[in-house]
PDB file of C-alpha atoms in Angstrom:
ATOM      1  CA  MET T  19     -32.837  -6.131  -3.986  1.00 80.00           C
ATOM      2  CA  GLU T  20     -34.530  -3.011  -4.893  1.00 84.00           C
ATOM      3  CA  MET T  21     -31.459  -1.051  -4.643  1.00 89.00           C
ATOM      4  CA  THR T  22     -29.707  -3.892  -6.373  1.00 92.00           C
ATOM      5  CA  LEU T  23     -32.289  -3.615  -9.669  1.00 94.00           C
ATOM      6  CA  SER T  24     -32.217   0.150  -9.477  1.00 95.00           C
ATOM      7  CA  MET T  25     -28.174   0.495  -9.712  1.00 96.00           C
ATOM      8  CA  ILE T  26     -28.423  -1.861 -12.607  1.00 96.00           C
ATOM      9  CA  PHE T  27     -30.633  -0.073 -14.706  1.00 96.00           C
ATOM     10  CA  SER T  28     -29.036   3.123 -13.912  1.00 96.00           C
ATOM     11  CA  SER T  29     -25.415   1.705 -14.537  1.00 97.00           C
ATOM     12  CA  ILE T  30     -26.509   0.141 -17.896  1.00 97.00           C
ATOM     13  CA  PHE T  31     -28.543   3.610 -18.702  1.00 97.00           C
ATOM     14  CA  GLN T  32     -25.383   5.782 -17.802  1.00 97.00           C
ATOM     15  CA  VAL T  33     -23.137   3.773 -19.768  1.00 98.00           C
ATOM     16  CA  LEU T  34     -25.535   4.050 -23.062  1.00 97.00           C
ATOM     17  CA  LEU T  35     -26.027   7.636 -22.405  1.00 97.00           C
ATOM     18  CA  PHE T  36     -21.687   8.027 -22.073  1.00 97.00           C
ATOM     19  CA  SER T  37     -20.920   6.107 -25.358  1.00 98.00           C
ATOM     20  CA  ILE T  38     -23.699   8.222 -27.698  1.00 98.00           C
ATOM     21  CA  ILE T  39     -21.001  10.824 -28.880  1.00 97.00           C
ATOM     22  CA  PRO T  40     -17.896   8.170 -28.874  1.00 98.00           C
ATOM     23  CA  PHE T  41     -20.526   5.920 -31.087  1.00 98.00           C
ATOM     24  CA  ILE T  42     -21.451   9.030 -33.624  1.00 98.00           C
ATOM     25  CA  ILE T  43     -17.608   9.988 -34.024  1.00 97.00           C
ATOM     26  CA  TRP T  44     -16.813   6.058 -34.680  1.00 98.00           C
ATOM     27  CA  LEU T  45     -19.580   5.631 -36.739  1.00 97.00           C
ATOM     28  CA  ILE T  46     -18.891   8.784 -39.003  1.00 96.00           C
ATOM     29  CA  PHE T  47     -14.877   8.386 -38.960  1.00 95.00           C
ATOM     30  CA  ALA T  48     -13.725   5.018 -38.094  1.00 96.00           C
ATOM     31  CA  ARG T  49     -16.239   2.517 -38.982  1.00 95.00           C
ATOM     32  CA  LYS T  50     -14.674   0.768 -42.023  1.00 92.00           C
ATOM     33  CA  LYS T  51     -11.218   0.634 -40.129  1.00 92.00           C
ATOM     34  CA  GLU T  52     -11.972  -1.224 -36.725  1.00 94.00           C
ATOM     35  CA  ASN T  53     -15.107  -1.826 -34.797  1.00 96.00           C
ATOM     36  CA  PHE T  54     -16.185   0.088 -32.186  1.00 97.00           C
ATOM     37  CA  PHE T  55     -15.136  -1.956 -29.171  1.00 97.00           C
ATOM     38  CA  LYS T  56     -11.165  -2.074 -30.545  1.00 96.00           C
ATOM     39  CA  TRP T  57     -11.217   1.529 -31.328  1.00 97.00           C
ATOM     40  CA  LEU T  58     -11.965   2.443 -27.658  1.00 98.00           C
ATOM     41  CA  GLY T  59      -9.369  -0.046 -26.498  1.00 98.00           C
ATOM     42  CA  PHE T  60     -11.503  -3.007 -25.333  1.00 97.00           C
ATOM     43  CA  LYS T  61      -9.136  -5.447 -25.792  1.00 96.00           C
ATOM     44  CA  LYS T  62      -7.018  -8.116 -24.385  1.00 96.00           C
ATOM     45  CA  PRO T  63      -4.342  -6.279 -22.647  1.00 97.00           C
ATOM     46  CA  VAL T  64      -0.282  -7.229 -23.863  1.00 96.00           C
ATOM     47  CA  ILE T  65       1.704  -7.165 -21.284  1.00 95.00           C
ATOM     48  CA  ASN T  66       5.399  -7.561 -22.059  1.00 87.00           C
ATOM     49  CA  LYS T  67       7.268  -6.984 -18.459  1.00 90.00           C
ATOM     50  CA  LYS T  68       4.431  -8.720 -15.780  1.00 93.00           C
ATOM     51  CA  PRO T  69       6.302  -7.906 -12.845  1.00 94.00           C
ATOM     52  CA  GLN T  70       6.885  -4.544 -13.756  1.00 91.00           C
ATOM     53  CA  PHE T  71       3.150  -4.053 -14.665  1.00 94.00           C
ATOM     54  CA  PHE T  72       1.489  -5.816 -11.801  1.00 94.00           C
ATOM     55  CA  LEU T  73       3.685  -3.762  -9.401  1.00 93.00           C
ATOM     56  CA  LEU T  74       2.799  -0.624 -10.951  1.00 90.00           C
ATOM     57  CA  PHE T  75      -0.561  -1.566 -10.688  1.00 95.00           C
ATOM     58  CA  ILE T  76      -1.169  -2.617  -7.311  1.00 95.00           C
ATOM     59  CA  GLY T  77       0.894   0.195  -5.991  1.00 90.00           C
ATOM     60  CA  SER T  78      -0.701   2.827  -7.932  1.00 90.00           C
ATOM     61  CA  PHE T  79      -4.286   1.328  -6.567  1.00 92.00           C
ATOM     62  CA  ILE T  80      -2.641   1.579  -3.065  1.00 91.00           C
ATOM     63  CA  LEU T  81      -1.160   4.781  -3.270  1.00 84.00           C
ATOM     64  CA  LEU T  82      -4.523   6.169  -5.300  1.00 84.00           C
ATOM     65  CA  SER T  83      -6.918   4.373  -2.927  1.00 88.00           C
ATOM     66  CA  VAL T  84      -5.231   5.809   0.905  1.00 87.00           C
ATOM     67  CA  ALA T  85      -4.493   9.094  -1.069  1.00 84.00           C
ATOM     68  CA  GLY T  86      -8.148   9.367  -2.049  1.00 85.00           C
ATOM     69  CA  GLU T  87      -9.508   8.943   1.228  1.00 85.00           C
ATOM     70  CA  LEU T  88      -7.056  11.521   2.974  1.00 82.00           C
ATOM     71  CA  ILE T  89      -8.531  14.086   0.730  1.00 83.00           C
ATOM     72  CA  LYS T  90     -11.837  13.127   1.836  1.00 81.00           C
ATOM     73  CA  ILE T  91     -10.874  13.141   5.637  1.00 79.00           C
ATOM     74  CA  PHE T  92      -9.303  16.950   5.664  1.00 76.00           C
ATOM     75  CA  PHE T  93     -10.469  18.565   2.182  1.00 75.00           C
ATOM     76  CA  ILE T  94     -13.832  17.287   1.013  1.00 78.00           C
ATOM     77  CA  ASP T  95     -17.173  15.970   2.965  1.00 74.00           C
ATOM     78  CA  LYS T  96     -17.457  12.604   2.257  1.00 73.00           C
ATOM     79  CA  GLU T  97     -21.019  12.635   2.325  1.00 73.00           C
ATOM     80  CA  THR T  98     -20.893  14.908  -1.106  1.00 76.00           C
ATOM     81  CA  THR T  99     -19.145  11.925  -2.715  1.00 83.00           C
ATOM     82  CA  ALA T 100     -21.117   9.209  -5.160  1.00 81.00           C
ATOM     83  CA  ALA T 101     -19.903   6.433  -2.488  1.00 83.00           C
ATOM     84  CA  SER T 102     -21.973   8.492  -0.073  1.00 89.00           C
ATOM     85  CA  GLN T 103     -24.760   6.580  -1.337  1.00 92.00           C
ATOM     86  CA  PHE T 104     -23.978   3.251   0.076  1.00 92.00           C
ATOM     87  CA  HIS T 105     -23.135   4.876   3.784  1.00 91.00           C
ATOM     88  CA  GLY T 106     -23.979   2.549   6.724  1.00 93.00           C
ATOM     89  CA  LEU T 107     -26.056  -0.393   4.665  1.00 92.00           C
ATOM     90  CA  GLY T 108     -23.485  -2.499   5.604  1.00 94.00           C
ATOM     91  CA  ILE T 109     -23.484  -6.251   3.480  1.00 95.00           C
ATOM     92  CA  ALA T 110     -26.817  -4.834   2.024  1.00 93.00           C
ATOM     93  CA  GLY T 111     -24.433  -2.759  -0.356  1.00 94.00           C
ATOM     94  CA  LEU T 112     -22.234  -5.021  -1.669  1.00 96.00           C
ATOM     95  CA  VAL T 113     -23.798  -6.209  -4.450  1.00 96.00           C
ATOM     96  CA  PRO T 114     -24.806  -3.054  -5.842  1.00 96.00           C
ATOM     97  CA  ALA T 115     -21.635  -1.300  -4.773  1.00 96.00           C
ATOM     98  CA  LEU T 116     -20.401  -3.608  -7.762  1.00 97.00           C
ATOM     99  CA  PHE T 117     -22.355  -2.516 -10.097  1.00 97.00           C
ATOM    100  CA  TYR T 118     -21.968   1.308  -9.241  1.00 97.00           C
ATOM    101  CA  ALA T 119     -18.134   1.016  -8.752  1.00 96.00           C
ATOM    102  CA  PHE T 120     -17.489  -0.825 -12.265  1.00 97.00           C
ATOM    103  CA  ILE T 121     -20.542  -0.130 -14.834  1.00 97.00           C
ATOM    104  CA  GLN T 122     -21.989   3.212 -13.484  1.00 96.00           C
ATOM    105  CA  THR T 123     -19.055   4.935 -12.876  1.00 95.00           C
ATOM    106  CA  GLY T 124     -15.687   3.040 -13.646  1.00 96.00           C
ATOM    107  CA  LEU T 125     -17.178   1.346 -17.166  1.00 97.00           C
ATOM    108  CA  SER T 126     -19.019   4.631 -18.348  1.00 97.00           C
ATOM    109  CA  GLU T 127     -15.790   7.069 -17.415  1.00 97.00           C
ATOM    110  CA  GLU T 128     -13.447   4.806 -19.010  1.00 98.00           C
ATOM    111  CA  ILE T 129     -15.584   4.256 -22.648  1.00 98.00           C
ATOM    112  CA  VAL T 130     -15.138   8.574 -22.436  1.00 98.00           C
ATOM    113  CA  PHE T 131     -11.776   9.472 -21.407  1.00 98.00           C
ATOM    114  CA  ARG T 132      -9.554   6.550 -21.507  1.00 98.00           C
ATOM    115  CA  GLY T 133     -11.184   5.295 -24.587  1.00 98.00           C
ATOM    116  CA  PHE T 134     -12.780   8.156 -26.721  1.00 98.00           C
ATOM    117  CA  ILE T 135     -10.639  11.074 -25.772  1.00 98.00           C
ATOM    118  CA  GLY T 136      -7.790   9.760 -24.634  1.00 98.00           C
ATOM    119  CA  LYS T 137      -6.687   7.475 -27.813  1.00 98.00           C
ATOM    120  CA  ARG T 138      -7.788  10.236 -29.860  1.00 97.00           C
ATOM    121  CA  ALA T 139      -5.986  12.860 -28.353  1.00 98.00           C
ATOM    122  CA  ILE T 140      -3.014  10.315 -28.168  1.00 98.00           C
ATOM    123  CA  ASN T 141      -3.365   9.561 -32.091  1.00 96.00           C
ATOM    124  CA  LYS T 142      -3.114  13.278 -32.773  1.00 97.00           C
ATOM    125  CA  TRP T 143      -0.594  14.738 -30.737  1.00 98.00           C
ATOM    126  CA  GLY T 144       1.601  12.326 -29.052  1.00 98.00           C
ATOM    127  CA  PHE T 145       1.483  10.161 -26.130  1.00 98.00           C
ATOM    128  CA  THR T 146       2.450  12.862 -23.479  1.00 97.00           C
ATOM    129  CA  VAL T 147       0.030  15.771 -24.798  1.00 98.00           C
ATOM    130  CA  GLY T 148      -2.887  13.174 -25.385  1.00 98.00           C
ATOM    131  CA  ASN T 149      -2.676  11.852 -22.115  1.00 98.00           C
ATOM    132  CA  THR T 150      -2.399  15.274 -20.520  1.00 98.00           C
ATOM    133  CA  ILE T 151      -5.205  15.981 -22.192  1.00 98.00           C
ATOM    134  CA  GLN T 152      -7.591  13.070 -21.194  1.00 98.00           C
ATOM    135  CA  ALA T 153      -6.227  13.776 -17.491  1.00 97.00           C
ATOM    136  CA  VAL T 154      -6.929  17.446 -17.012  1.00 97.00           C
ATOM    137  CA  LEU T 155     -10.500  16.712 -18.630  1.00 97.00           C
ATOM    138  CA  PHE T 156     -11.317  13.821 -16.272  1.00 96.00           C
ATOM    139  CA  GLY T 157      -9.850  16.040 -13.414  1.00 94.00           C
ATOM    140  CA  LEU T 158     -12.109  18.977 -14.079  1.00 95.00           C
ATOM    141  CA  LEU T 159     -15.416  16.534 -14.530  1.00 92.00           C
ATOM    142  CA  HIS T 160     -14.595  16.061 -10.973  1.00 89.00           C
ATOM    143  CA  GLY T 161     -13.484  19.132 -10.008  1.00 88.00           C
ATOM    144  CA  VAL T 162     -16.789  20.773 -10.991  1.00 90.00           C
ATOM    145  CA  MET T 163     -18.897  17.964  -9.143  1.00 85.00           C
ATOM    146  CA  PHE T 164     -17.529  18.906  -5.938  1.00 82.00           C
ATOM    147  CA  LEU T 165     -17.613  22.823  -6.427  1.00 83.00           C
ATOM    148  CA  PRO T 166     -21.120  23.661  -5.399  1.00 81.00           C
ATOM    149  CA  SER T 167     -20.681  21.397  -2.059  1.00 76.00           C
ATOM    150  CA  ALA T 168     -17.276  21.802  -0.864  1.00 75.00           C
ATOM    151  CA  GLY T 169     -15.895  24.989  -2.525  1.00 82.00           C
ATOM    152  CA  ILE T 170     -13.511  26.252  -4.842  1.00 91.00           C
ATOM    153  CA  PHE T 171     -10.244  24.871  -2.561  1.00 89.00           C
ATOM    154  CA  ALA T 172     -11.393  21.669  -2.109  1.00 84.00           C
ATOM    155  CA  ALA T 173     -12.631  21.372  -6.183  1.00 87.00           C
ATOM    156  CA  VAL T 174      -8.997  22.413  -7.213  1.00 92.00           C
ATOM    157  CA  ILE T 175      -7.678  19.780  -4.923  1.00 90.00           C
ATOM    158  CA  ALA T 176     -10.132  17.322  -6.757  1.00 87.00           C
ATOM    159  CA  VAL T 177      -8.940  18.340 -10.326  1.00 93.00           C
ATOM    160  CA  VAL T 178      -5.252  17.792  -9.314  1.00 92.00           C
ATOM    161  CA  PHE T 179      -5.591  14.357  -7.304  1.00 91.00           C
ATOM    162  CA  THR T 180      -8.186  13.115 -10.016  1.00 92.00           C
ATOM    163  CA  GLY T 181      -6.159  14.427 -12.813  1.00 95.00           C
ATOM    164  CA  PHE T 182      -2.890  12.488 -11.633  1.00 94.00           C
ATOM    165  CA  VAL T 183      -5.115   9.597 -11.309  1.00 93.00           C
ATOM    166  CA  GLY T 184      -6.428  10.291 -14.817  1.00 95.00           C
ATOM    167  CA  PHE T 185      -2.708  10.006 -16.201  1.00 96.00           C
ATOM    168  CA  ILE T 186      -1.211   7.291 -14.256  1.00 95.00           C
ATOM    169  CA  MET T 187      -4.267   5.102 -15.412  1.00 96.00           C
ATOM    170  CA  GLY T 188      -3.919   6.440 -18.958  1.00 97.00           C
ATOM    171  CA  TYR T 189       0.235   5.570 -18.653  1.00 96.00           C
ATOM    172  CA  LEU T 190      -0.704   1.875 -17.954  1.00 96.00           C
ATOM    173  CA  ASN T 191      -3.249   1.641 -20.613  1.00 97.00           C
ATOM    174  CA  GLU T 192      -0.763   3.143 -23.379  1.00 97.00           C
ATOM    175  CA  ARG T 193       2.975   2.367 -22.297  1.00 96.00           C
ATOM    176  CA  SER T 194       2.108  -1.094 -20.212  1.00 95.00           C
ATOM    177  CA  ALA T 195      -0.997  -2.582 -21.831  1.00 97.00           C
ATOM    178  CA  GLY T 196      -0.419  -2.571 -25.391  1.00 96.00           C
ATOM    179  CA  GLY T 197      -3.568   0.237 -25.469  1.00 97.00           C
ATOM    180  CA  SER T 198      -5.958  -1.527 -23.764  1.00 98.00           C
ATOM    181  CA  ILE T 199      -8.139   0.486 -21.169  1.00 98.00           C
ATOM    182  CA  VAL T 200      -9.072  -3.141 -19.288  1.00 98.00           C
ATOM    183  CA  PRO T 201      -6.258  -2.110 -16.641  1.00 97.00           C
ATOM    184  CA  SER T 202      -7.649   1.059 -16.018  1.00 97.00           C
ATOM    185  CA  TRP T 203     -11.271  -0.348 -15.581  1.00 97.00           C
ATOM    186  CA  ILE T 204     -10.511  -2.718 -13.115  1.00 97.00           C
ATOM    187  CA  MET T 205      -8.323  -0.108 -11.670  1.00 96.00           C
ATOM    188  CA  HIS T 206     -11.226   2.715 -11.134  1.00 95.00           C
ATOM    189  CA  GLY T 207     -13.945  -0.125 -10.738  1.00 96.00           C
ATOM    190  CA  LEU T 208     -11.773  -1.074  -7.496  1.00 96.00           C
ATOM    191  CA  ALA T 209     -10.704   2.006  -6.220  1.00 94.00           C
ATOM    192  CA  ASN T 210     -14.381   2.935  -6.544  1.00 94.00           C
ATOM    193  CA  TYR T 211     -15.547   0.048  -4.706  1.00 95.00           C
ATOM    194  CA  ALA T 212     -13.218   0.308  -2.153  1.00 94.00           C
ATOM    195  CA  SER T 213     -14.535   3.590  -1.470  1.00 93.00           C
ATOM    196  CA  ALA T 214     -17.774   2.713  -1.325  1.00 94.00           C
ATOM    197  CA  LEU T 215     -16.938  -0.128   1.602  1.00 94.00           C
ATOM    198  CA  VAL T 216     -15.418   2.537   3.288  1.00 92.00           C
ATOM    199  CA  MET T 217     -18.902   4.147   3.265  1.00 93.00           C
ATOM    200  CA  MET T 218     -20.625   1.091   3.895  1.00 93.00           C
ATOM    201  CA  PHE T 219     -19.056  -0.322   6.781  1.00 93.00           C
ATOM    202  CA  ASP T 220     -17.956   3.610   7.765  1.00 88.00           C
ATOM    203  CA  ILE T 221     -14.895   2.455   8.064  1.00 85.00           C
ATOM    204  CA  ILE T 222     -13.063   6.407   8.567  1.00 72.00           C
TER     205      ILE T 222
END
């Protein structure tokens, strides 16, 4: 229970922290055009080709989850990852991991990268350039996180892999869901939760 409450508070704090700069920019430049949540992409996904969308979503999730675990096995010490806090907890970690996966990491990072940076860059330079920019920055963030504990080679692997993940999630939102960031939020949360489950039950 203590861990769950701690995770709830830290998740809310992180979302608020990650929302400060986007909110200030919205307040200055876009407040009169649309509300803050729509500006970030929090809207109902508009999916025209549902079979293709779900095939891409499920296929990408499986590919990214499996590849992510393989990278941790061969290149990055799993104890240096954010999900390592759930190592060996078993069922006691199920609820706090939900807040970690979908709110603390999933929501806060989607607000910044696919919502704030991605949409602004796409509006200014077009989809390919804009989506690449947010993906590269997303990758660099994770590379910097792993650099001190895992070394330069593992950090480069993290940059390439998470950058690729970021590009796919941006594509899913902008090209298959009408600009909604909800699909990438769900995929991000599911992938992080799966990683936490692996740690909780020491599967690998």
